[in-house]
Amino acid sequence: MEEKISNLREQVSNKMKEIKSYADVENLRVEYLGKKGYVVEILKNLKDVEEAKRKEIGQKANVLRNEIGNMIETKKEELKEKEYMEKINNSEKIDITIPVEERIGSLHPITIVQRELEEIFTGMGFTVEDGNEVETEYNNFEAVNVPKYHPARDMQDTFWLENGELLKTQTSAAQNKIMLKYGAPLKAIFPGRCFRNEALDASHENTFFQMEGMMIDKDVSIANLIYFMKTLLSEIFKKEVEVRLRPGYFPFVEPGFELDIKCPYCDGAGCKVCKNGSWIELCPCGMIHPNVLKMGGINPEEYSGFAFGLGLSRLAMMKYNINDLRALNSCDLRVLKQMNIK
Ligand code: DAH
């Protein structure tokens, strides 16, 4: 019996050297360690061994069983590694010398302008906030000083949901939440998509983008407002731009302004972009109304601030010379191709 055990050991270690595949290992396992395998047979037949030697032989057979088990495991690992290396070296080789395909697709002009603005504003210490597209009537109107039945609501008819909420008409809708969240001092911009029930034409769309901004601190004045807007617009147009303020009415600011820029394309000489008007109306703004500050939990005796609502879609149109606002939402790829945006 002992001889048989040592023969089996030798047999297995020889066979092991011949093995080339996972299937071979498995066959070998069944042959020796399976239910009817040689080693198991020895253990089963122990009862026939003379009593004096039974224990010793049993132990040796068990040792052999463990040894074969270990050899099989080692072989399996070896084969796994080998197959993996073969895969890498042959079939799944990556050729890093193949030229990369030119990137197809591009960002939407609004995304480009939005990101550019975000970068400029964050450079000036503003945070970028998110607003909802579905808003409460309170946030969209009341909290920005437009109570029910205020005539300013007429200009901002929108799409109402059955639960009384609405698709926001202006990024100003996030002002209140942001003031309540951060308190003063505060410097934030919040870009977003807005919706209005409009009769559509080349400059009116039911869906468009704005970027709102607020700066609140002690002693913020119109001078700060002009400085920030001028810096920002000069960065966007990559040249020093001239700005002017005209009075404008918005219930959430007092005083309120329309900010115009001297046409950066013709420097005021008159061209297609400014429709020969020399100035372009770009950004309504003003000093935040005390009521709005109060509703935002900020004391108007202590703090003041400015707010603006830049028309992102408008800016993108100017920058990329797009003459129909509807093109921006049209999903018509020719728009992007024509602008040659990369
Ligand atoms: N929310 C206004 C609109 O959509 C734009 C606006 C005007 C925003 C003046 C402001 C502001 O923050 O100060 O017509």
Short mmCIF file of C-alpha atoms and ligand atoms in Angstrom, two decimals:
data_model
loop_
_atom_site.label_atom_id
_atom_site.label_comp_id
_atom_site.label_asym_id
_atom_site.label_seq_id
_atom_site.Cartn_x
_atom_site.Cartn_y
_atom_site.Cartn_z
CA MET A 1 0.00 0.00 0.00
CA GLU A 2 2.77 2.39 0.89
CA GLU A 3 4.42 1.68 -2.38
CA LYS A 4 1.19 2.42 -4.18
CA ILE A 5 1.00 5.80 -2.47
CA SER A 6 4.47 6.82 -3.48
CA ASN A 7 3.85 5.60 -7.03
CA LEU A 8 0.75 7.73 -7.24
CA ARG A 9 2.71 10.75 -6.07
CA GLU A 10 5.24 10.25 -8.81
CA GLN A 11 2.57 9.60 -11.43
CA VAL A 12 0.74 12.79 -10.59
CA SER A 13 3.82 14.96 -10.57
CA ASN A 14 4.83 13.57 -13.98
CA LYS A 15 1.40 14.11 -15.45
CA MET A 16 1.33 17.58 -14.05
CA LYS A 17 4.29 18.51 -16.23
CA GLU A 18 2.36 17.53 -19.37
CA ILE A 19 -0.69 19.57 -18.58
CA LYS A 20 -1.55 22.42 -20.94
CA SER A 21 -5.10 23.41 -20.23
CA TYR A 22 -7.67 23.94 -17.55
CA ALA A 23 -9.61 20.93 -18.83
CA ASP A 24 -6.55 18.70 -18.36
CA VAL A 25 -6.20 19.79 -14.75
CA GLU A 26 -9.81 19.05 -14.09
CA ASN A 27 -9.50 15.56 -15.60
CA LEU A 28 -6.53 14.88 -13.44
CA ARG A 29 -8.37 16.03 -10.34
CA VAL A 30 -11.25 13.67 -11.08
CA GLU A 31 -8.86 10.83 -11.83
CA TYR A 32 -7.10 11.08 -8.46
CA LEU A 33 -9.26 13.00 -6.06
CA GLY A 34 -12.76 12.46 -7.51
CA LYS A 35 -15.29 10.15 -5.81
CA LYS A 36 -13.81 7.17 -7.58
CA GLY A 37 -10.31 8.57 -7.83
CA TYR A 38 -7.23 6.57 -6.91
CA VAL A 39 -6.50 8.37 -3.67
CA VAL A 40 -10.06 8.22 -2.48
CA GLU A 41 -10.13 4.51 -3.29
CA ILE A 42 -7.15 3.99 -0.97
CA LEU A 43 -8.92 5.75 1.84
CA LYS A 44 -12.07 3.75 1.24
CA ASN A 45 -10.15 0.49 1.33
CA LEU A 46 -8.34 1.21 4.56
CA LYS A 47 -10.53 -1.24 6.33
CA ASP A 48 -8.76 -4.06 4.46
CA VAL A 49 -5.35 -2.98 5.69
CA GLU A 50 -3.96 -4.82 8.65
CA GLU A 51 -4.78 -3.01 11.81
CA ALA A 52 -1.20 -2.22 12.87
CA LYS A 53 -0.53 -0.24 9.69
CA ARG A 54 -3.96 1.22 9.10
CA LYS A 55 -3.36 4.47 10.90
CA GLU A 56 -0.03 5.16 9.26
CA ILE A 57 -1.29 4.38 5.77
CA GLY A 58 -4.38 6.53 6.35
CA GLN A 59 -2.20 9.46 7.33
CA LYS A 60 0.03 9.01 4.30
CA ALA A 61 -2.95 8.84 1.98
CA ASN A 62 -4.32 12.03 3.49
CA VAL A 63 -1.00 13.78 3.04
CA LEU A 64 -0.96 12.64 -0.57
CA ARG A 65 -4.49 13.93 -1.07
CA ASN A 66 -3.48 17.34 0.24
CA GLU A 67 -0.33 17.40 -1.85
CA ILE A 68 -2.22 16.62 -5.04
CA GLY A 69 -4.83 19.21 -4.13
CA ASN A 70 -2.12 21.83 -3.74
CA MET A 71 -0.43 20.84 -6.99
CA ILE A 72 -3.73 21.22 -8.81
CA GLU A 73 -4.39 24.65 -7.34
CA THR A 74 -0.89 25.84 -8.22
CA LYS A 75 -1.29 24.55 -11.75
CA LYS A 76 -4.60 26.34 -12.14
CA GLU A 77 -3.07 29.63 -11.06
CA GLU A 78 -0.19 29.12 -13.46
CA LEU A 79 -2.57 28.46 -16.34
CA LYS A 80 -4.69 31.48 -15.51
CA GLU A 81 -1.65 33.72 -15.56
CA LYS A 82 -0.45 32.17 -18.79
CA GLU A 83 -3.78 32.65 -20.54
CA TYR A 84 -3.92 36.24 -19.36
CA MET A 85 -0.45 37.00 -20.69
CA GLU A 86 -1.30 35.35 -24.01
CA LYS A 87 -4.41 37.46 -24.31
CA ILE A 88 -2.47 40.65 -23.71
CA ASN A 89 0.33 39.70 -26.03
CA ASN A 90 -1.82 38.52 -28.88
CA SER A 91 -5.49 39.03 -29.35
CA GLU A 92 -6.09 42.11 -27.20
CA LYS A 93 -3.00 44.03 -27.95
CA ILE A 94 -3.45 47.82 -28.07
CA ASP A 95 -1.50 49.57 -30.70
CA ILE A 96 -0.73 52.99 -29.31
CA THR A 97 0.74 54.14 -32.60
CA ILE A 98 -2.63 54.10 -34.40
CA PRO A 99 -3.67 57.74 -34.94
CA VAL A 100 -6.56 58.91 -32.76
CA GLU A 101 -9.76 59.66 -34.63
CA GLU A 102 -10.57 63.34 -34.76
CA ARG A 103 -13.13 64.23 -32.09
CA ILE A 104 -16.57 64.62 -33.55
CA GLY A 105 -19.20 66.75 -31.92
CA SER A 106 -18.93 70.00 -30.06
CA LEU A 107 -20.42 71.87 -27.16
CA HIS A 108 -23.55 73.90 -27.63
CA PRO A 109 -22.85 77.65 -27.98
CA ILE A 110 -24.86 78.34 -24.83
CA THR A 111 -22.77 75.82 -22.89
CA ILE A 112 -19.60 77.43 -24.17
CA VAL A 113 -20.69 80.92 -23.15
CA GLN A 114 -22.02 79.68 -19.81
CA ARG A 115 -18.75 77.97 -18.94
CA GLU A 116 -16.78 81.00 -19.97
CA LEU A 117 -18.88 83.23 -17.73
CA GLU A 118 -18.61 80.81 -14.83
CA GLU A 119 -14.88 80.88 -15.11
CA ILE A 120 -14.75 84.66 -15.14
CA PHE A 121 -17.11 84.97 -12.17
CA THR A 122 -15.43 82.31 -10.06
CA GLY A 123 -12.20 84.19 -10.71
CA MET A 124 -13.87 87.21 -9.09
CA GLY A 125 -14.91 85.21 -6.02
CA PHE A 126 -18.47 84.27 -7.00
CA THR A 127 -19.91 80.82 -6.38
CA VAL A 128 -21.94 79.05 -9.05
CA GLU A 129 -25.36 77.92 -7.83
CA ASP A 130 -28.11 75.78 -9.28
CA GLY A 131 -31.75 76.70 -9.61
CA ASN A 132 -34.79 74.53 -10.27
CA GLU A 133 -36.69 74.57 -13.52
CA VAL A 134 -39.97 73.82 -11.80
CA GLU A 135 -40.52 76.47 -9.17
CA THR A 136 -43.11 77.66 -6.71
CA GLU A 137 -45.10 80.76 -7.50
CA TYR A 138 -43.65 82.25 -4.33
CA ASN A 139 -40.03 81.91 -5.45
CA ASN A 140 -40.63 82.97 -9.01
CA PHE A 141 -42.76 86.01 -8.22
CA GLU A 142 -43.64 86.89 -4.64
CA ALA A 143 -40.13 86.53 -3.20
CA VAL A 144 -38.83 88.94 -5.84
CA ASN A 145 -41.38 91.58 -5.02
CA VAL A 146 -43.97 90.66 -7.66
CA PRO A 147 -47.11 89.97 -5.64
CA LYS A 148 -50.27 88.45 -7.14
CA TYR A 149 -52.00 90.85 -9.54
CA HIS A 150 -48.82 92.89 -10.05
CA PRO A 151 -48.84 94.03 -13.71
CA ALA A 152 -45.24 92.79 -14.18
CA ARG A 153 -46.66 89.24 -14.18
CA ASP A 154 -48.29 89.90 -17.53
CA MET A 155 -44.96 89.98 -19.29
CA GLN A 156 -43.98 86.67 -17.80
CA ASP A 157 -46.82 84.33 -18.52
CA THR A 158 -45.61 80.80 -18.19
CA PHE A 159 -46.55 77.13 -18.11
CA TRP A 160 -48.38 76.14 -14.96
CA LEU A 161 -48.49 72.69 -13.45
CA GLU A 162 -51.61 71.18 -11.95
CA ASN A 163 -50.10 71.35 -8.48
CA GLY A 164 -49.82 75.14 -8.73
CA GLU A 165 -46.11 75.20 -9.48
CA LEU A 166 -44.71 76.64 -12.68
CA LEU A 167 -41.83 76.50 -15.12
CA LYS A 168 -39.65 79.36 -13.95
CA THR A 169 -39.77 82.50 -16.04
CA GLN A 170 -36.53 84.00 -14.78
CA THR A 171 -33.38 82.93 -12.98
CA SER A 172 -34.33 85.57 -10.39
CA ALA A 173 -36.54 82.78 -9.01
CA ALA A 174 -33.53 81.38 -7.15
CA GLN A 175 -32.60 84.67 -5.44
CA ASN A 176 -34.62 84.04 -2.31
CA LYS A 177 -33.41 80.49 -1.74
CA ILE A 178 -29.80 81.50 -2.21
CA MET A 179 -30.06 84.42 0.22
CA LEU A 180 -31.71 82.17 2.80
CA LYS A 181 -29.06 79.53 2.27
CA TYR A 182 -25.96 81.73 2.55
CA GLY A 183 -27.02 84.99 4.14
CA ALA A 184 -24.84 88.07 3.70
CA PRO A 185 -22.22 88.77 2.49
CA LEU A 186 -22.95 86.88 -0.70
CA LYS A 187 -21.49 86.62 -4.20
CA ALA A 188 -23.20 84.12 -6.46
CA ILE A 189 -24.21 83.48 -10.02
CA PHE A 190 -26.91 81.05 -11.08
CA PRO A 191 -27.33 80.13 -14.72
CA GLY A 192 -30.49 78.40 -15.81
CA ARG A 193 -33.15 77.59 -18.34
CA CYS A 194 -36.26 79.75 -18.27
CA PHE A 195 -39.66 79.36 -19.88
CA ARG A 196 -42.31 81.77 -21.04
CA ASN A 197 -45.47 81.53 -23.01
CA GLU A 198 -44.35 83.59 -26.00
CA ALA A 199 -45.53 84.21 -29.51
CA LEU A 200 -42.46 82.82 -31.26
CA ASP A 201 -40.31 84.81 -33.64
CA ALA A 202 -36.62 85.31 -34.31
CA SER A 203 -36.09 86.95 -30.92
CA HIS A 204 -38.76 85.23 -28.82
CA GLU A 205 -38.62 81.61 -27.72
CA ASN A 206 -40.57 79.69 -25.10
CA THR A 207 -37.30 78.33 -23.72
CA PHE A 208 -34.16 80.36 -23.19
CA PHE A 209 -31.21 80.74 -20.88
CA GLN A 210 -30.27 83.45 -18.43
CA MET A 211 -27.52 83.93 -15.92
CA GLU A 212 -28.42 85.71 -12.75
CA GLY A 213 -25.89 87.24 -10.42
CA MET A 214 -26.01 88.78 -6.97
CA MET A 215 -23.50 90.53 -4.83
CA ILE A 216 -24.50 91.57 -1.33
CA ASP A 217 -22.22 93.15 1.23
CA LYS A 218 -21.80 96.25 3.34
CA ASP A 219 -21.63 99.40 1.19
CA VAL A 220 -22.14 97.79 -2.21
CA SER A 221 -23.03 100.54 -4.65
CA ILE A 222 -23.87 101.17 -8.28
CA ALA A 223 -20.15 101.82 -8.83
CA ASN A 224 -19.46 98.17 -7.92
CA LEU A 225 -22.19 97.06 -10.28
CA ILE A 226 -20.71 99.02 -13.17
CA TYR A 227 -17.20 97.79 -12.40
CA PHE A 228 -18.21 94.11 -12.33
CA MET A 229 -20.30 94.31 -15.46
CA LYS A 230 -17.64 96.17 -17.40
CA THR A 231 -14.91 93.74 -16.35
CA LEU A 232 -17.04 90.78 -17.18
CA LEU A 233 -18.16 91.98 -20.58
CA SER A 234 -14.64 93.03 -21.52
CA GLU A 235 -13.47 89.50 -20.71
CA ILE A 236 -16.19 87.96 -22.81
CA PHE A 237 -15.57 90.09 -25.84
CA LYS A 238 -11.81 90.00 -25.26
CA LYS A 239 -11.54 93.77 -25.50
CA GLU A 240 -12.30 96.79 -23.38
CA VAL A 241 -16.02 97.51 -23.74
CA GLU A 242 -17.85 100.69 -22.90
CA VAL A 243 -21.05 100.37 -20.90
CA ARG A 244 -23.91 102.72 -20.14
CA LEU A 245 -26.88 102.53 -17.81
CA ARG A 246 -30.37 103.60 -18.67
CA PRO A 247 -33.24 103.55 -16.21
CA GLY A 248 -35.24 100.33 -16.37
CA TYR A 249 -38.08 99.00 -14.27
CA PHE A 250 -37.93 95.65 -12.53
CA PRO A 251 -39.87 95.17 -9.30
CA PHE A 252 -36.96 93.47 -7.53
CA VAL A 253 -34.45 96.29 -7.91
CA GLU A 254 -34.46 99.94 -6.95
CA PRO A 255 -33.05 101.74 -8.84
CA GLY A 256 -33.23 99.42 -11.86
CA PHE A 257 -31.27 99.72 -15.08
CA GLU A 258 -30.84 98.47 -18.57
CA LEU A 259 -27.14 98.04 -19.13
CA ASP A 260 -26.02 98.60 -22.72
CA ILE A 261 -22.63 98.01 -24.25
CA LYS A 262 -21.08 99.95 -27.07
CA CYS A 263 -21.23 97.52 -29.97
CA PRO A 264 -17.98 95.53 -29.76
CA TYR A 265 -18.14 94.65 -33.45
CA CYS A 266 -18.14 98.17 -34.90
CA ASP A 267 -17.10 100.18 -31.83
CA GLY A 268 -20.27 102.17 -32.21
CA ALA A 269 -19.89 103.08 -35.88
CA GLY A 270 -23.01 101.11 -36.74
CA CYS A 271 -23.29 97.56 -38.11
CA LYS A 272 -25.64 94.63 -38.58
CA VAL A 273 -25.15 93.35 -35.02
CA CYS A 274 -26.20 96.60 -33.32
CA LYS A 275 -28.69 97.29 -36.10
CA ASN A 276 -26.89 100.59 -36.64
CA GLY A 277 -27.82 101.61 -33.13
CA SER A 278 -24.23 101.70 -31.82
CA TRP A 279 -25.39 100.39 -28.42
CA ILE A 280 -26.67 96.95 -27.53
CA GLU A 281 -29.03 96.28 -24.65
CA LEU A 282 -27.50 93.36 -22.85
CA CYS A 283 -28.08 93.11 -19.16
CA PRO A 284 -30.91 94.32 -16.97
CA CYS A 285 -29.69 94.99 -13.46
CA GLY A 286 -30.06 97.16 -10.40
CA MET A 287 -29.68 97.58 -6.68
CA ILE A 288 -31.60 94.84 -4.87
CA HIS A 289 -34.88 96.10 -3.48
CA PRO A 290 -35.03 96.24 0.34
CA ASN A 291 -38.16 94.05 0.30
CA VAL A 292 -36.27 91.34 -1.56
CA LEU A 293 -33.40 91.47 0.93
CA LYS A 294 -35.86 91.30 3.82
CA MET A 295 -37.65 88.28 2.40
CA GLY A 296 -34.22 86.68 2.00
CA GLY A 297 -33.54 87.20 5.69
CA ILE A 298 -31.02 90.01 5.12
CA ASN A 299 -31.23 93.34 6.90
CA PRO A 300 -31.42 96.15 4.28
CA GLU A 301 -30.25 98.67 6.88
CA GLU A 302 -26.99 96.82 7.17
CA TYR A 303 -26.45 95.35 3.71
CA SER A 304 -26.96 96.40 0.13
CA GLY A 305 -26.34 94.62 -3.12
CA PHE A 306 -26.73 94.49 -6.84
CA ALA A 307 -28.36 91.89 -9.06
CA PHE A 308 -28.33 91.31 -12.77
CA GLY A 309 -30.01 88.99 -15.22
CA LEU A 310 -27.78 88.43 -18.19
CA GLY A 311 -29.45 86.90 -21.24
CA LEU A 312 -27.26 83.89 -21.95
CA SER A 313 -29.04 82.97 -25.14
CA ARG A 314 -28.77 86.55 -26.29
CA LEU A 315 -25.07 86.68 -25.54
CA ALA A 316 -24.44 83.40 -27.36
CA MET A 317 -26.30 84.75 -30.37
CA MET A 318 -24.19 87.88 -30.39
CA LYS A 319 -20.97 86.06 -29.90
CA TYR A 320 -21.62 83.53 -32.65
CA ASN A 321 -23.54 85.77 -34.98
CA ILE A 322 -26.77 83.78 -34.84
CA ASN A 323 -29.72 85.77 -36.02
CA ASP A 324 -32.60 83.55 -34.95
CA LEU A 325 -33.05 82.62 -31.29
CA ARG A 326 -35.01 79.54 -32.30
CA ALA A 327 -31.92 78.02 -33.91
CA LEU A 328 -30.44 77.45 -30.46
CA ASN A 329 -33.17 74.99 -29.46
CA SER A 330 -33.71 73.53 -32.88
CA CYS A 331 -31.35 70.54 -32.61
CA ASP A 332 -30.36 71.40 -36.15
CA LEU A 333 -26.71 70.43 -36.42
CA ARG A 334 -26.19 72.80 -39.30
CA VAL A 335 -26.30 75.63 -36.75
CA LEU A 336 -23.19 74.29 -35.06
CA LYS A 337 -21.45 73.53 -38.32
CA GLN A 338 -22.11 77.00 -39.62
CA MET A 339 -20.56 78.53 -36.51
CA ASN A 340 -17.58 76.28 -36.93
CA ILE A 341 -17.49 75.60 -33.20
CA LYS A 342 -14.84 73.12 -32.13
N1 DAH B 1 -35.48 88.67 -14.24
C1 DAH B 1 -35.50 89.72 -15.21
C2 DAH B 1 -36.15 89.22 -16.47
O1 DAH B 1 -36.11 88.07 -16.76
C3 DAH B 1 -34.08 90.17 -15.52
C4 DAH B 1 -33.44 90.91 -14.40
C5 DAH B 1 -33.55 92.28 -14.35
C6 DAH B 1 -32.76 90.26 -13.41
C7 DAH B 1 -32.98 93.02 -13.35
C8 DAH B 1 -32.15 90.99 -12.38
C9 DAH B 1 -32.27 92.36 -12.37
O2 DAH B 1 -31.47 90.40 -11.39
O3 DAH B 1 -31.67 93.06 -11.38
O4 DAH B 1 -36.69 90.00 -17.20
#
